[in-house]
Amino acid sequence: MKMKKLTALLLASLMAVSMAACGDTPASGDGTGSSDASGSSSESSSDASGSSEESGSDASDSSEESGTGASDGSEESGTDAADGSEETSGSDGSSDASGQAEGFTTAVEGKLTMATNAAFPPYEYVEGGQVAGIDAEIADAIADKLGLELQIDDMEFDSITEALKGGKADIGLAGMTITPDRQEEVDFTVSYTTGVQVIIVTEDSDITSADDLLAEGANHTVGVQRNTTGDIYTTKDIEDAGLGTIDRYSKGAEAVQALKTGKVDCVVIDNEPAKAFVAEVEGLKILDTEYITEEYAAAMSKDNPALYEAVNNALMELIADGTVQSIIDKYITAE
Ligand code: GLN
């Protein structure tokens, strides 16, 4: 703790010096700079998602704002928030992630509001009327470090970015992949895990690999969850290339049902939810060949650099001390 504080102060003063020297504005919003501190690989994300850039056309219908609203409307005024956290250490917006954070504001005072789409097990799903899962637990640990109470708002996946941009939510945690197009809209924290896009088919399918979908003359109907990377990649690689049609569903499970009933020939979706969905539906399997590997991170507004720093630092600490891995291990057993 002491060390971290010292380092933070040192960094802050270094920044102040260099800013004074070059008379520049602080690069506080840039967000990506600190990624290597945790040893995690957020930097590699840009190539992981390399195939998706530009296609962003479908990102546009993302503004159904209304979403489904807060899952738990429990508005008890989080009084315990930020208690004892008033200790000041430099007012330059740099914050120590260990509860002494200051200088940031959140959507609701005293709370860390997480926007998610709780239909993505094991990262987020509804259990007993509550949103549970890896992302919910990570967010809870971050909120703890910042002296905030976690509140989770469940909404459509493609409403999350708008909720962040509009300041209605502080952090988007939804198994969300870092992509170049999304980076135009929001800042991503360091990556906390990798995801893999896989292909689900029926057991008797003649599709045996990703190559079959991309082969000359291919003409498959591919089910995806709307505006996810599965949608983005396949739209570009398959639909735009004249190799088939993409059917977009608002939930991954609906795409999987469409596969079961023969409306689509396969589903391209993230590996872990794929496993959960396939376990529930007879006669489906996941192909061994992966479509693409990608990096998951929390998305945040570009307009709240102080909160970004605090959250990103907290997440880096939680990665470094093994908390994130132990949360993931609770839900995903190594194969
Ligand atoms: N990882 C995918 C994406 O970011 C899917 C996320 C999700 O459906 N929650 O687009």
mmCIF file with all atom_site columns, C-alpha atoms in Angstrom, residues 59-70 105-108 112-117 151-174 176 182 185-187 298-304 307:
data_model
loop_
_atom_site.group_PDB
_atom_site.id
_atom_site.type_symbol
_atom_site.label_atom_id
_atom_site.label_alt_id
_atom_site.label_comp_id
_atom_site.label_asym_id
_atom_site.label_entity_id
_atom_site.label_seq_id
_atom_site.pdbx_PDB_ins_code
_atom_site.Cartn_x
_atom_site.Cartn_y
_atom_site.Cartn_z
_atom_site.occupancy
_atom_site.B_iso_or_equiv
_atom_site.pdbx_formal_charge
_atom_site.auth_seq_id
_atom_site.auth_comp_id
_atom_site.auth_asym_id
_atom_site.auth_atom_id
_atom_site.pdbx_PDB_model_num
ATOM 1  C CA . ALA A 1 59  ? -23.129 -0.118 -34.313 1.00 0.00 ? 59  ALA A CA 1
ATOM 2  C CA . SER A 1 60  ? -25.548 2.605  -35.179 1.00 0.00 ? 60  SER A CA 1
ATOM 3  C CA . ASP A 1 61  ? -28.821 1.191  -34.003 1.00 0.00 ? 61  ASP A CA 1
ATOM 4  C CA . SER A 1 62  ? -27.445 1.041  -30.559 1.00 0.00 ? 62  SER A CA 1
ATOM 5  C CA . SER A 1 63  ? -29.483 3.736  -28.997 1.00 0.00 ? 63  SER A CA 1
ATOM 6  C CA . GLU A 1 64  ? -32.535 2.045  -27.624 1.00 0.00 ? 64  GLU A CA 1
ATOM 7  C CA . GLU A 1 65  ? -31.468 3.647  -24.421 1.00 0.00 ? 65  GLU A CA 1
ATOM 8  C CA . SER A 1 66  ? -34.535 2.586  -22.571 1.00 0.00 ? 66  SER A CA 1
ATOM 9  C CA . GLY A 1 67  ? -33.062 -0.831 -22.000 1.00 0.00 ? 67  GLY A CA 1
ATOM 10 C CA . THR A 1 68  ? -34.808 -2.860 -19.437 1.00 0.00 ? 68  THR A CA 1
ATOM 11 C CA . GLY A 1 69  ? -33.869 -0.541 -16.718 1.00 0.00 ? 69  GLY A CA 1
ATOM 12 C CA . ALA A 1 70  ? -32.295 -1.365 -13.440 1.00 0.00 ? 70  ALA A CA 1
ATOM 13 C CA . THR A 1 105 ? -17.701 11.585 -9.604  1.00 0.00 ? 105 THR A CA 1
ATOM 14 C CA . THR A 1 106 ? -20.009 8.676  -10.313 1.00 0.00 ? 106 THR A CA 1
ATOM 15 C CA . ALA A 1 107 ? -23.409 8.465  -11.974 1.00 0.00 ? 107 ALA A CA 1
ATOM 16 C CA . VAL A 1 108 ? -25.067 8.072  -8.597  1.00 0.00 ? 108 VAL A CA 1
ATOM 17 C CA . LEU A 1 112 ? -20.529 2.395  -8.839  1.00 0.00 ? 112 LEU A CA 1
ATOM 18 C CA . THR A 1 113 ? -23.163 1.807  -11.493 1.00 0.00 ? 113 THR A CA 1
ATOM 19 C CA . MET A 1 114 ? -22.370 -1.095 -13.762 1.00 0.00 ? 114 MET A CA 1
ATOM 20 C CA . ALA A 1 115 ? -24.135 -1.464 -17.079 1.00 0.00 ? 115 ALA A CA 1
ATOM 21 C CA . THR A 1 116 ? -24.401 -5.008 -18.349 1.00 0.00 ? 116 THR A CA 1
ATOM 22 C CA . ASN A 1 117 ? -26.496 -7.456 -20.316 1.00 0.00 ? 117 ASN A CA 1
ATOM 23 C CA . GLN A 1 151 ? -25.356 -1.137 -8.462  1.00 0.00 ? 151 GLN A CA 1
ATOM 24 C CA . ILE A 1 152 ? -26.026 -3.211 -11.559 1.00 0.00 ? 152 ILE A CA 1
ATOM 25 C CA . ASP A 1 153 ? -28.228 -2.026 -14.407 1.00 0.00 ? 153 ASP A CA 1
ATOM 26 C CA . ASP A 1 154 ? -29.295 -4.777 -16.787 1.00 0.00 ? 154 ASP A CA 1
ATOM 27 C CA . MET A 1 155 ? -29.916 -3.579 -20.344 1.00 0.00 ? 155 MET A CA 1
ATOM 28 C CA . GLU A 1 156 ? -29.525 -4.575 -23.982 1.00 0.00 ? 156 GLU A CA 1
ATOM 29 C CA . PHE A 1 157 ? -25.893 -5.210 -24.891 1.00 0.00 ? 157 PHE A CA 1
ATOM 30 C CA . ASP A 1 158 ? -25.915 -2.462 -27.479 1.00 0.00 ? 158 ASP A CA 1
ATOM 31 C CA . SER A 1 159 ? -27.273 0.098  -24.992 1.00 0.00 ? 159 SER A CA 1
ATOM 32 C CA . ILE A 1 160 ? -24.260 -0.184 -22.712 1.00 0.00 ? 160 ILE A CA 1
ATOM 33 C CA . THR A 1 161 ? -22.031 2.228  -24.613 1.00 0.00 ? 161 THR A CA 1
ATOM 34 C CA . GLU A 1 162 ? -24.765 4.852  -24.733 1.00 0.00 ? 162 GLU A CA 1
ATOM 35 C CA . ALA A 1 163 ? -25.396 4.481  -20.997 1.00 0.00 ? 163 ALA A CA 1
ATOM 36 C CA . LEU A 1 164 ? -21.706 5.146  -20.388 1.00 0.00 ? 164 LEU A CA 1
ATOM 37 C CA . LYS A 1 165 ? -21.519 8.064  -22.773 1.00 0.00 ? 165 LYS A CA 1
ATOM 38 C CA . GLY A 1 166 ? -24.622 9.623  -21.282 1.00 0.00 ? 166 GLY A CA 1
ATOM 39 C CA . GLY A 1 167 ? -23.204 9.336  -17.774 1.00 0.00 ? 167 GLY A CA 1
ATOM 40 C CA . LYS A 1 168 ? -26.001 7.013  -16.665 1.00 0.00 ? 168 LYS A CA 1
ATOM 41 C CA . ALA A 1 169 ? -23.556 4.226  -15.867 1.00 0.00 ? 169 ALA A CA 1
ATOM 42 C CA . ASP A 1 170 ? -19.962 4.309  -14.691 1.00 0.00 ? 170 ASP A CA 1
ATOM 43 C CA . ILE A 1 171 ? -18.616 1.054  -15.961 1.00 0.00 ? 171 ILE A CA 1
ATOM 44 C CA . GLY A 1 172 ? -19.680 -1.349 -18.675 1.00 0.00 ? 172 GLY A CA 1
ATOM 45 C CA . LEU A 1 173 ? -18.771 -4.904 -17.773 1.00 0.00 ? 173 LEU A CA 1
ATOM 46 C CA . ALA A 1 174 ? -20.341 -7.390 -20.099 1.00 0.00 ? 174 ALA A CA 1
ATOM 47 C CA . MET A 1 176 ? -17.092 -6.837 -23.737 1.00 0.00 ? 176 MET A CA 1
ATOM 48 C CA . ARG A 1 182 ? -15.677 0.832  -29.639 1.00 0.00 ? 182 ARG A CA 1
ATOM 49 C CA . GLU A 1 185 ? -16.766 5.696  -28.266 1.00 0.00 ? 185 GLU A CA 1
ATOM 50 C CA . VAL A 1 186 ? -15.421 4.635  -24.890 1.00 0.00 ? 186 VAL A CA 1
ATOM 51 C CA . ASP A 1 187 ? -12.177 4.032  -23.034 1.00 0.00 ? 187 ASP A CA 1
ATOM 52 C CA . ALA A 1 298 ? -14.417 -2.792 -18.806 1.00 0.00 ? 298 ALA A CA 1
ATOM 53 C CA . ALA A 1 299 ? -15.692 0.104  -20.886 1.00 0.00 ? 299 ALA A CA 1
ATOM 54 C CA . MET A 1 300 ? -15.934 3.594  -19.434 1.00 0.00 ? 300 MET A CA 1
ATOM 55 C CA . SER A 1 301 ? -16.828 7.081  -20.513 1.00 0.00 ? 301 SER A CA 1
ATOM 56 C CA . LYS A 1 302 ? -14.081 9.168  -22.070 1.00 0.00 ? 302 LYS A CA 1
ATOM 57 C CA . ASP A 1 303 ? -15.408 12.152 -20.121 1.00 0.00 ? 303 ASP A CA 1
ATOM 58 C CA . ASN A 1 304 ? -14.551 10.993 -16.633 1.00 0.00 ? 304 ASN A CA 1
ATOM 59 C CA . LEU A 1 307 ? -12.971 7.780  -12.367 1.00 0.00 ? 307 LEU A CA 1
#
